[in-house]
Amino acid sequence: MKRIGVDVGGTFTDLMYWDEEGSVSVHKIPSTPQDPSLATVNGVQQLADEVGISVSDLDQFLHGTTVATNIVLEHNGSDIGLITTEGFRDILHIARKKRPLNYSSYQDLPWQKWQLVRRRNRRVVPERINAAGEVLVPLDLDAVREQVRELVSSGVRAIAVCFLHSYRNPVHEQAVKRIIEQECPGMFVSLSSEVAPQYREYERFSTTALNAFVGPRVSGYIDNLAETTRDAGVRGDIRLMTSAGGLISSRLAADNPVLLLTSGVVAGLLGGCAIGAASGHPSVITLDVGGTSADIGVAPDGKLRMKHLLDTRIGDYHAMVPMAEVDTIGAGGGSIAFVDAGGMFRVGPRSAGATPGPACYARGGTEPTSTDAMVAMGWLRADSFLSGSMFVDPQLATKAIDEHIARKLDTSVEQAAIGIFQILAHAMTEAISLHSVRKGYDPRDFSLVAEGGAGPLYAWHIAEQLRVPRVIVPHHPGIASAMGLLSTDIRVETPATVWTSSTDPDLDRIAAEFDRLSTQAVEQLAGDGLDPSEIVLERSLDCRYIGQGYELRVPAPPGEIDAEWVARTAEAFHEVHERTYSQRFDDKPVHLVNVRVAAVGKVGHVPLADVEAGGPDASAAVKGSTEALFWTADNQPKTFDTPVYDRALLKAGNVFAGPAIVEQFDSTTIVGPQQTATIDRVGHIIIETAVSTEGGQR
């Protein structure tokens, strides 16, 4: 079995190869934003050549992508149409009537300013199905045909269909789909009964429209990539990472691209979970810092947390699909530093990206970035980028910082460079706090896994600020997301609304829906080539107290669905509610809203092998030294004669003190002053603070 994982980021495309003999190889090339598939295919070919195989020898191609995410964030999706029930034309415009600024009379509502569907393309037809799934008003097929023809003539590239209560009875939506296929074969169609088959009116409309908004471009990208890899001889289908942390087939991804909205981001968290487990520290906070953004995830005991329905958003839009608890901020190696019109020193979220990139790349960029700051501080040396294969000019970095920051603030280049680093590090620290401390988790109970090309440059300082006891820098931090692709299973999840109470449960309906969803999920994976005997089913429910507005996910108890099963479900909900909100109400009835079934097809995960053992002495790995800039306790610049280690020469058991720099192909690691680094048995760098200092400053 030969497998390759490819994660496409905004600046770099990361690749990891693994085979059944335990051979692991990594590769990293600049992304091609104009066509992400170019970097993907080129990278696969280069990595195959490097390990001495043909692309046709690959059995599995696993992929994480930000294509769908970027379309939504950049508001450049397809022109789409919407067909809905009479009287519900403006659901997407009204939304939940919440406003970003409660007391401002002058504000843009994002979902209205950047509409997923322009009003002239939102069409209504006579039909009505009630909440029990009964047809009250038959669908007017002639009206549907007329509206479809008008939408097609207006030039829409996709049509979303969302009728009231179609989650209970999809017959009308299915009829519309047949008419669209007759009138315009090849049109991308998004049905709410297929994309989000559960109650909640606005969220279902928004999710269905989002699927259509990104559909043509994402499906075109997937189809093009699948065709290109087939032509290259890759055996088997492309598997893509979903927002819920599982892999799905290219066919399912092309039909439901809304499932990919946080694809690459989740892969990094999964990689972090595997890394933490291998080092004996399963509870992890992952910090994946790339060129344009930083992704932050929290996994207690190495288990993914799913986002609450209120948080399953992408940009300005609700997306009612399962999403793992990972969040992104605009902070990365390409984050641009500037002094704004009010004289405020700021960094990001605007990024230099892959093109033109930081000033030091000598590709036309003139504005200073966080990468330029670390080059000026001596942390990133001119010959350290991608093992010297990428040119870096320190003079350009210093010039950019001097012209755009130091002169405007009347300070030194050194102080300005430190400021750029600290401002961006503070943004990451606050984001980690938001997703740990404020959600009931103590960072001191976790390890911080540094991922991405820039994560190991920031993690040492952030760990001090949050009092995280250790930083884990994996063997290939810049390829962690690609590793995550090789450390997860094939997974599909489908929901259904049951809407019943623990005091008067509809046991037959609950059982029927679980059976239907189970059959549907198994058939879906079996259709993708998996043996049904290897598929594991996971059941869960969305529950709340009667009168509450939103649900919490609860694992479904095993056994026959009877009164005792409902009682165990209610008890499980009480426990989840208490853990989430620190209180429970045992005397209150529990509302069982949705049931869910996830079908999981187990695949082999990449094992992390032990590395060669050595003693505590790490001097054999030192390849030189450099003057590196840090700071004192009162935040004044201080230069240290800092040893530079070759990551490839470090052995298990090696110990060295900071400040230190560790260089490797895909990243550079900083060990701060008063910190100690140890190489564990699988080659991870474990960084711990030897002497605590107030605020983590030097």
XYZ file of C-alpha atoms in Angstrom:
698
model
C 0.000 0.000 0.000
C 1.489 3.320 -1.113
C -0.307 6.450 0.038
C 0.230 10.156 -0.374
C -1.365 13.049 1.494
C -1.499 16.516 -0.084
C -2.598 19.641 1.780
C -2.965 22.835 -0.256
C -2.430 26.001 1.749
C -2.492 29.641 0.786
C 1.306 29.864 0.503
C 2.696 26.322 0.330
C 1.450 22.914 -0.760
C 2.574 20.149 1.626
C 2.972 16.489 0.714
C 3.739 13.319 2.664
C 4.352 9.816 1.272
C 4.017 6.577 3.239
C 4.184 2.916 2.262
C 3.583 -0.412 3.972
C 7.302 -0.820 4.676
C 7.205 2.243 6.910
C 9.008 4.551 4.514
C 8.027 8.210 5.035
C 9.060 11.114 2.797
C 7.901 14.726 2.732
C 7.912 17.522 0.191
C 6.860 21.166 0.090
C 6.425 23.530 -2.871
C 4.869 26.994 -3.319
C 1.121 26.927 -3.986
C -0.341 28.113 -7.278
C -3.393 30.198 -6.259
C -4.509 30.716 -9.863
C -4.966 26.943 -10.183
C -4.266 24.931 -6.972
C -4.229 21.667 -8.930
C -0.985 22.689 -10.649
C 1.037 22.669 -7.431
C -0.754 19.502 -6.328
C 0.086 17.508 -9.449
C 3.615 18.900 -9.722
C 4.285 18.168 -6.066
C 3.049 14.585 -6.365
C 5.278 13.999 -9.386
C 8.318 15.519 -7.659
C 7.777 13.499 -4.480
C 7.275 10.297 -6.467
C 10.561 10.947 -8.293
C 12.271 11.633 -4.961
C 11.242 8.293 -3.433
C 11.942 6.421 -6.656
C 8.464 5.314 -7.646
C 6.082 6.053 -10.466
C 2.930 8.057 -9.802
C 1.057 5.008 -11.101
C 2.373 3.044 -8.103
C 0.255 5.134 -5.700
C -2.733 3.285 -4.247
C -4.341 6.171 -2.355
C -4.393 9.924 -2.880
C -5.648 11.866 0.161
C -6.310 15.574 -0.167
C -7.059 18.585 2.004
C -7.912 21.857 0.318
C -8.874 25.439 1.100
C -10.487 26.035 -2.300
C -14.063 26.078 -0.938
C -13.038 28.176 2.079
C -11.312 30.797 -0.039
C -14.295 31.135 -2.381
C -16.574 31.962 0.547
C -14.131 34.297 2.284
C -13.359 36.150 -0.942
C -17.035 36.344 -1.982
C -16.248 35.163 -5.503
C -18.499 32.150 -5.903
C -20.822 31.412 -8.806
C -23.936 33.352 -9.793
C -26.694 31.084 -8.501
C -30.469 30.829 -8.394
C -32.831 29.693 -5.639
C -36.230 28.022 -5.934
C -38.308 27.993 -2.769
C -41.807 27.926 -1.335
C -44.126 30.866 -1.951
C -43.785 33.384 0.858
C -40.198 32.450 1.760
C -38.236 34.340 -0.863
C -36.362 36.536 1.613
C -35.282 34.016 4.259
C -31.639 34.493 3.259
C -31.992 38.265 3.543
C -33.808 38.312 6.898
C -31.638 35.571 8.443
C -31.949 35.513 12.259
C -32.313 39.303 12.448
C -29.112 39.459 14.480
C -26.803 42.408 13.857
C -23.021 42.451 14.318
C -23.316 45.843 16.071
C -26.452 45.894 18.205
C -26.700 49.664 18.654
C -25.456 50.936 15.297
C -27.992 52.316 12.840
C -25.365 52.434 10.118
C -23.822 49.065 9.454
C -23.515 46.570 6.665
C -25.043 43.186 7.397
C -22.559 40.806 5.732
C -25.156 38.313 4.495
C -27.008 41.206 2.847
C -23.994 43.087 1.498
C -22.487 39.938 -0.008
C -25.603 37.986 -0.928
C -25.263 34.332 -1.756
C -28.257 34.667 -4.099
C -29.296 37.976 -5.628
C -32.958 38.735 -5.033
C -33.867 38.679 -8.716
C -32.606 35.093 -8.802
C -34.652 33.985 -5.797
C -37.800 32.427 -7.289
C -40.901 31.024 -5.576
C -43.368 28.343 -6.666
C -46.656 27.063 -5.183
C -46.087 24.068 -2.878
C -46.397 23.293 0.820
C -45.471 20.368 3.046
C -46.130 20.513 6.778
C -43.821 19.573 9.645
C -45.219 16.026 9.642
C -44.214 15.560 6.007
C -47.781 15.728 4.668
C -48.426 17.491 1.363
C -50.779 20.432 1.905
C -50.280 22.151 -1.473
C -49.126 20.028 -4.420
C -46.061 21.243 -6.317
C -46.938 23.299 -9.413
C -44.712 21.625 -12.005
C -45.494 24.163 -14.733
C -44.449 27.018 -12.444
C -41.243 25.189 -11.614
C -40.415 24.680 -15.270
C -41.042 28.346 -16.035
C -38.832 29.540 -13.169
C -36.060 27.122 -14.102
C -36.065 28.365 -17.695
C -35.882 31.978 -16.584
C -32.977 31.231 -14.233
C -31.112 29.357 -16.957
C -31.625 32.210 -19.416
C -30.289 34.674 -16.822
C -26.984 32.789 -16.799
C -26.899 31.178 -13.358
C -24.345 28.403 -12.973
C -26.068 26.579 -10.115
C -29.545 26.307 -8.610
C -30.347 25.759 -4.946
C -33.707 24.221 -4.052
C -34.999 24.712 -0.530
C -38.651 24.072 0.366
C -40.280 24.388 3.754
C -40.125 21.122 5.752
C -38.430 19.202 2.923
C -36.260 17.570 5.602
C -39.360 15.502 6.482
C -40.485 14.811 2.929
C -38.135 15.534 -0.009
C -40.562 14.573 -2.779
C -41.084 18.129 -4.072
C -37.379 18.971 -4.119
C -36.631 15.774 -5.984
C -39.259 16.664 -8.586
C -37.632 20.069 -9.107
C -34.243 18.413 -9.563
C -35.636 16.205 -12.317
C -37.034 19.245 -14.119
C -33.695 21.092 -13.866
C -31.896 18.075 -15.311
C -34.347 18.035 -18.203
C -34.143 21.769 -18.911
C -30.409 22.217 -18.369
C -28.356 19.015 -18.225
C -25.119 19.559 -16.333
C -26.425 22.388 -14.155
C -25.114 22.123 -10.579
C -28.109 21.423 -8.310
C -28.141 21.739 -4.530
C -31.133 20.235 -2.663
C -31.624 21.076 1.005
C -32.991 17.564 1.612
C -29.621 16.176 0.515
C -27.253 18.853 1.805
C -28.832 19.609 5.216
C -31.788 17.278 5.906
C -32.722 18.691 9.321
C -34.916 21.390 10.743
C -33.876 25.061 11.197
C -35.223 27.174 8.428
C -32.590 29.871 7.880
C -29.556 27.650 8.514
C -30.867 25.044 6.061
C -31.433 27.731 3.403
C -27.968 29.207 4.000
C -26.198 25.841 3.859
C -27.971 24.832 0.666
C -27.153 28.175 -0.975
C -23.515 27.938 0.152
C -23.270 24.513 -1.433
C -24.486 25.968 -4.732
C -22.320 29.099 -4.359
C -19.064 27.112 -4.185
C -20.311 24.103 -6.142
C -19.355 24.815 -9.777
C -15.804 25.919 -9.010
C -15.063 23.302 -6.365
C -16.586 20.432 -8.329
C -14.668 21.615 -11.391
C -11.454 21.652 -9.372
C -12.105 18.158 -7.999
C -13.058 16.750 -11.400
C -9.985 18.310 -13.007
C -7.710 16.977 -10.287
C -9.259 13.508 -10.470
C -8.832 13.443 -14.237
C -5.236 14.679 -14.024
C -4.264 12.081 -11.429
C -5.962 9.324 -13.422
C -4.041 10.370 -16.506
C -0.866 10.238 -14.429
C -1.746 6.671 -13.481
C -2.808 7.024 -9.842
C -4.842 3.991 -8.842
C -8.024 4.494 -6.874
C -10.101 7.549 -6.119
C -9.072 10.841 -4.532
C -10.260 11.078 -0.938
C -10.892 14.544 0.467
C -10.873 15.743 4.070
C -14.182 17.094 5.400
C -14.851 19.718 8.052
C -15.808 16.911 10.465
C -12.407 15.250 10.265
C -13.091 12.316 7.931
C -12.314 11.424 4.338
C -14.937 11.205 1.599
C -14.853 10.204 -2.053
C -14.325 12.741 -4.820
C -17.850 12.004 -6.072
C -19.458 12.889 -2.746
C -17.193 15.929 -2.339
C -18.045 17.238 -5.813
C -21.776 16.922 -5.090
C -21.528 18.388 -1.575
C -18.549 20.793 -1.529
C -20.003 22.546 1.527
C -18.576 19.587 3.484
C -15.056 20.811 2.627
C -15.276 24.303 4.115
C -12.598 23.693 6.783
C -10.934 20.757 5.038
C -7.226 21.502 5.385
C -7.644 23.123 8.800
C -9.028 19.952 10.398
C -6.221 17.855 8.917
C -3.746 19.826 11.005
C -5.664 19.073 14.203
C -5.801 15.366 13.365
C -2.078 15.385 12.722
C -1.547 17.089 16.081
C -3.599 14.405 17.843
C -1.426 11.671 16.311
C 1.739 13.581 17.243
C 0.641 14.100 20.851
C -0.347 10.461 21.254
C 3.028 9.277 19.923
C 4.828 11.446 22.494
C 2.624 10.261 25.355
C 0.714 13.535 25.709
C -2.713 12.952 24.105
C -4.364 16.218 25.241
C -3.156 18.793 22.740
C -3.646 22.351 21.575
C -2.526 22.651 17.971
C -1.003 25.828 16.566
C -0.694 25.524 12.795
C 0.869 28.714 11.428
C 1.231 29.004 7.677
C 1.894 31.890 5.377
C -1.487 33.605 5.643
C -3.259 32.257 8.715
C -2.954 30.448 12.038
C -5.258 27.514 12.783
C -5.976 26.690 16.414
C -7.540 23.481 17.686
C -8.133 21.969 21.116
C -8.398 18.185 21.529
C -8.787 16.952 25.138
C -7.532 13.366 25.385
C -6.803 13.481 21.660
C -10.482 13.567 20.708
C -11.963 16.067 18.270
C -14.690 18.313 19.625
C -17.522 19.217 17.281
C -18.599 22.824 17.041
C -21.919 23.990 18.422
C -24.525 24.865 15.809
C -24.125 28.557 16.680
C -20.445 28.335 15.705
C -20.663 26.351 12.469
C -20.011 29.339 10.296
C -17.650 30.089 7.488
C -16.912 33.767 7.109
C -20.221 35.619 7.307
C -22.490 32.652 6.603
C -24.072 29.826 8.549
C -23.194 26.328 7.393
C -25.234 23.617 9.122
C -22.710 20.817 8.557
C -20.598 18.968 11.137
C -17.402 20.908 11.875
C -14.568 19.998 14.203
C -13.604 22.614 16.778
C -10.864 24.443 14.848
C -10.658 28.178 14.267
C -8.566 30.399 12.047
C -7.165 33.889 12.498
C -5.324 36.091 10.018
C -1.825 35.613 11.396
C 0.980 33.940 9.487
C 4.428 34.237 8.055
C 3.157 36.581 5.366
C 1.179 38.869 7.717
C 2.023 42.455 6.797
C 3.162 44.932 9.459
C 2.173 48.572 9.082
C 1.507 51.819 10.911
C -2.101 52.873 10.325
C -3.467 56.387 9.788
C -3.852 56.858 13.541
C -0.244 55.939 14.228
C -1.094 52.477 15.570
C 1.469 49.693 15.044
C -0.413 46.738 13.579
C 0.317 43.335 12.032
C -2.126 41.479 9.741
C -4.610 40.178 8.880
C -3.580 41.333 5.390
C -0.969 38.960 4.020
C 1.668 39.036 1.298
C 0.688 35.445 0.490
C 2.675 33.370 -1.972
C 2.859 36.188 -4.495
C 4.700 38.504 -4.081
C 5.453 37.141 -0.609
C 7.607 38.731 2.115
C 10.122 41.380 1.089
C 13.027 39.017 1.796
C 11.807 36.631 -0.929
C 12.899 39.192 -3.566
C 9.765 38.579 -5.610
C 8.548 42.150 -5.665
C 7.187 42.450 -2.135
C 8.164 45.699 -0.409
C 6.056 45.660 2.781
C 7.511 44.060 5.920
C 5.994 40.803 7.135
C 6.485 38.650 10.207
C 8.881 36.501 8.156
C 10.970 39.586 7.416
C 11.022 40.364 11.146
C 12.408 36.935 11.995
C 14.983 37.195 9.229
C 16.066 40.564 10.654
C 16.230 39.016 14.154
C 18.552 36.287 12.913
C 16.101 33.479 13.544
C 15.729 32.659 9.856
C 19.026 32.537 8.026
C 19.470 33.244 4.334
C 20.328 29.620 3.503
C 17.753 27.959 5.801
C 14.607 28.194 3.623
C 13.673 24.818 2.142
C 17.249 23.620 2.731
C 18.639 26.530 0.772
C 16.524 25.887 -2.330
C 14.652 29.173 -1.849
C 16.504 32.489 -2.020
C 16.176 34.916 0.910
C 17.752 38.368 1.110
C 18.145 39.682 4.712
C 18.954 43.182 3.470
C 15.539 43.465 1.814
C 13.883 42.412 5.081
C 15.786 45.026 7.084
C 15.067 47.721 4.495
C 11.311 47.024 4.524
C 11.117 47.150 8.334
C 13.173 50.327 8.459
C 11.140 52.197 5.832
C 7.644 51.134 6.872
C 7.926 50.717 10.654
C 11.109 51.925 12.356
C 11.233 55.394 10.797
C 7.517 56.020 11.298
C 7.722 55.047 14.975
C 11.140 56.643 15.521
C 12.646 53.417 16.811
C 15.346 50.947 15.829
C 14.947 48.159 13.290
C 15.647 45.660 16.091
C 12.865 47.009 18.299
C 10.469 47.150 15.351
C 11.243 43.528 14.414
C 10.618 42.368 17.992
C 7.366 44.335 17.997
C 6.152 42.633 14.823
C 6.791 39.218 16.366
C 5.195 40.040 19.711
C 2.058 41.627 18.222
C 1.380 38.586 16.068
C 2.244 36.166 18.888
C -0.196 38.019 21.156
C -2.990 37.569 18.599
C -2.324 33.823 18.567
C -2.161 33.674 22.357
C -5.535 35.411 22.656
C -7.068 33.048 20.100
C -5.837 29.987 21.999
C -7.196 31.439 25.227
C -10.552 32.021 23.562
C -10.815 28.386 22.508
C -9.477 26.813 25.691
C -9.814 28.865 28.887
C -13.129 30.423 27.877
C -14.547 26.996 27.036
C -13.612 25.407 30.332
C -10.195 23.961 29.491
C -6.978 24.842 31.318
C -4.007 25.183 28.900
C -1.752 23.883 31.667
C -3.388 20.471 31.168
C -2.375 20.386 27.499
C 0.693 20.246 25.298
C 1.115 22.786 22.514
C 1.832 21.087 19.178
C 3.684 23.461 16.853
C 2.738 22.918 13.223
C 3.120 24.644 9.900
C 6.199 26.337 8.581
C 5.957 29.124 11.195
C 4.344 27.365 14.183
C 7.696 26.294 15.752
C 8.893 29.898 15.510
C 6.054 31.151 17.735
C 5.204 28.215 19.997
C 8.044 28.704 22.536
C 6.845 32.230 23.392
C 3.115 31.432 23.358
C 3.652 28.465 25.689
C 5.313 30.806 28.200
C 2.457 33.282 27.996
C -0.195 30.606 28.614
C 1.893 28.508 31.046
C 1.553 25.478 28.797
C 4.004 22.951 30.282
C 5.510 21.753 27.017
C 5.762 22.389 23.313
C 5.898 19.414 20.946
C 7.575 20.105 17.620
C 6.947 17.102 15.345
C 9.529 15.625 13.042
C 7.950 17.424 10.067
C 6.032 20.417 11.488
C 5.517 22.047 8.102
C 3.834 18.887 6.811
C 1.564 18.199 9.808
C -1.664 18.700 7.847
C -0.505 16.240 5.197
C 0.288 13.821 8.019
C -3.208 14.352 9.401
C -4.619 13.177 6.070
C -2.729 9.925 6.542
C -3.947 9.612 10.146
C -7.712 9.568 9.711
C -10.490 7.336 8.425
C -13.106 7.488 5.698
C -16.234 8.950 7.261
C -19.689 10.115 6.212
C -22.377 11.458 8.540
C -26.070 12.008 7.920
C -28.718 13.535 10.227
C -32.488 13.326 10.470
C -34.935 15.343 12.572
C -37.133 13.270 14.923
C -38.492 16.009 17.224
C -39.664 14.017 20.214
C -39.497 14.208 24.012
C -38.081 11.939 26.696
C -41.458 12.056 28.480
C -43.424 10.820 25.454
C -40.835 9.452 23.003
C -41.722 8.283 19.515
C -39.661 5.107 19.783
C -40.720 3.740 16.409
C -39.657 6.916 14.597
C -36.285 7.053 16.370
C -35.586 3.410 15.515
C -36.772 3.823 11.923
C -34.581 6.865 11.322
C -31.518 5.206 12.848
C -32.092 2.166 10.620
C -32.624 4.292 7.507
C -29.553 6.427 8.116
C -27.441 3.353 8.898
C -28.451 1.645 5.679
C -27.872 4.828 3.691
C -24.418 5.388 5.206
C -23.248 1.813 4.681
C -24.486 1.826 1.076
C -22.651 5.087 0.469
C -19.311 3.748 1.673
C -19.865 0.383 0.004
C -20.505 2.251 -3.251
C -17.091 3.856 -2.805
C -15.438 0.463 -2.654
C -15.353 -0.323 1.060
C -16.220 -3.773 2.387
C -19.406 -3.444 4.520
C -17.835 -5.740 7.134
C -15.116 -3.133 7.730
C -17.546 -0.244 8.303
C -18.209 0.898 11.865
C -21.379 2.855 12.676
C -21.422 5.631 15.285
C -24.791 6.961 16.480
C -25.484 10.232 18.253
C -28.316 12.644 18.984
C -28.813 16.394 19.242
C -30.657 17.071 22.514
C -31.754 20.041 24.618
C -34.030 20.821 27.510
C -37.590 21.703 26.603
C -37.628 25.436 25.959
C -33.952 25.770 25.071
C -33.073 27.182 21.670
C -30.063 25.063 20.712
C -28.865 21.516 21.144
C -25.825 19.647 22.394
C -24.532 16.498 20.740
C -24.835 13.328 22.833
C -23.436 9.852 22.039
C -26.305 7.396 21.574
C -26.386 4.579 24.142
C -26.056 1.046 22.767
C -28.899 -1.446 22.794
C -32.518 -1.655 21.771
C -34.424 1.614 21.507
C -36.955 1.408 24.319
C -37.936 3.401 27.404
C -34.735 2.447 29.209
C -32.672 3.589 26.204
C -34.397 6.976 26.285
C -33.679 7.276 30.019
C -29.976 6.564 29.389
C -29.956 9.126 26.589
C -31.462 11.733 28.908
C -28.841 10.974 31.559
C -26.078 11.278 28.956
C -27.474 14.676 27.977
C -27.572 15.835 31.605
C -23.874 14.947 31.896
C -22.926 16.730 28.651
C -24.927 19.796 29.677
C -23.250 19.892 33.084
C -19.782 19.567 31.540
C -20.574 22.346 29.053
C -22.493 24.791 31.251
C -21.604 23.623 34.801
C -25.208 22.825 35.654
C -27.861 20.189 35.018
C -31.638 19.959 35.484
C -32.557 16.347 36.190
C -36.211 17.209 36.728
C -36.597 18.731 33.244
C -37.689 16.656 30.231
C -35.184 16.280 27.417
C -36.044 17.152 23.827
C -34.563 14.707 21.275
C -34.273 16.876 18.153
C -32.005 15.105 15.630
C -30.490 11.665 15.291
C -27.197 11.147 13.468
C -25.343 8.179 12.047
C -21.679 8.305 11.048
C -20.259 5.447 8.993
C -16.515 5.028 9.487
C -14.315 3.000 7.165
C -11.075 2.245 8.983
C -7.835 2.717 7.067
C -4.257 2.211 8.165
C -2.736 5.219 9.917
C 0.853 6.336 9.534
C 2.830 4.874 12.454
C 5.553 7.025 13.993
C 8.692 4.916 14.281
C 11.372 5.306 16.929
C 14.444 7.250 15.855
C 18.064 6.400 16.521
C 18.944 6.787 20.179
C 21.792 8.930 21.491
C 22.969 10.329 24.779
C 22.117 13.729 26.257
C 24.991 15.377 24.356
C 23.554 17.095 21.255
C 26.792 18.793 20.160
C 27.172 16.502 17.134
C 24.064 18.142 15.622
C 25.426 21.697 15.883
C 26.203 23.048 12.433
C 27.183 26.578 13.395
C 26.059 29.602 15.338
C 24.501 32.967 14.640
C 23.777 36.266 16.329
C 20.048 36.028 17.218
C 17.961 38.782 18.720
C 15.710 38.196 21.743
C 14.757 40.579 24.541
C 15.232 41.246 28.226
C 12.643 41.295 31.027
C 11.990 44.983 30.336
C 11.520 44.216 26.629
C 14.831 45.643 25.451
C 16.632 44.003 22.516
C 19.387 41.595 23.507
C 21.607 39.646 21.141
C 22.670 36.074 21.943
C 25.351 33.969 20.323
C 22.960 31.200 19.409
C 23.850 27.648 18.294
C 22.141 26.331 15.178
C 21.226 22.630 15.154
C 20.602 20.372 12.169
C 17.305 18.602 12.896
C 18.347 15.568 10.847
C 21.333 14.945 13.144
C 19.436 15.108 16.439
C 18.902 11.752 18.164
C 16.489 10.468 20.777
C 17.686 11.481 24.235
C 19.588 14.570 23.093
C 19.159 17.567 25.405
C 20.169 21.173 24.789
C 19.451 24.543 26.344
C 18.085 27.692 24.768
C 18.422 30.022 23.136
C 18.817 27.709 20.161
C 17.728 27.436 16.555
C 16.881 24.101 14.917
C 16.767 24.074 11.129
C 15.188 21.555 8.791
C 13.701 21.409 5.317
C 10.132 22.414 6.117
C 10.470 24.655 9.188
C 12.699 26.319 11.779
C 12.273 25.840 15.532
C 13.153 28.403 18.196
C 14.052 27.331 21.727
C 13.867 30.443 23.884
C 16.263 31.602 26.592
C 15.764 29.704 29.862
C 14.120 26.821 28.005
C 15.343 23.266 27.519
C 14.747 20.989 24.539
C 14.731 17.187 24.641
C 14.401 14.784 21.709
C 11.890 12.034 22.517
C 11.884 8.475 21.204
C 10.023 9.290 17.966
C 12.179 12.331 17.213
C 9.852 15.075 18.413
C 11.417 18.116 20.059
C 9.946 18.626 23.538
C 10.487 22.209 24.716
C 9.992 23.031 28.395
C 10.598 26.230 30.332
C 13.424 25.648 32.793
C 12.847 28.815 34.826
C 9.482 30.564 34.752
C 9.589 34.314 34.149
C 6.818 36.838 34.638
C 4.851 37.167 31.432
C 7.345 34.932 29.670
C 9.562 37.918 28.788
C 13.345 38.048 28.888
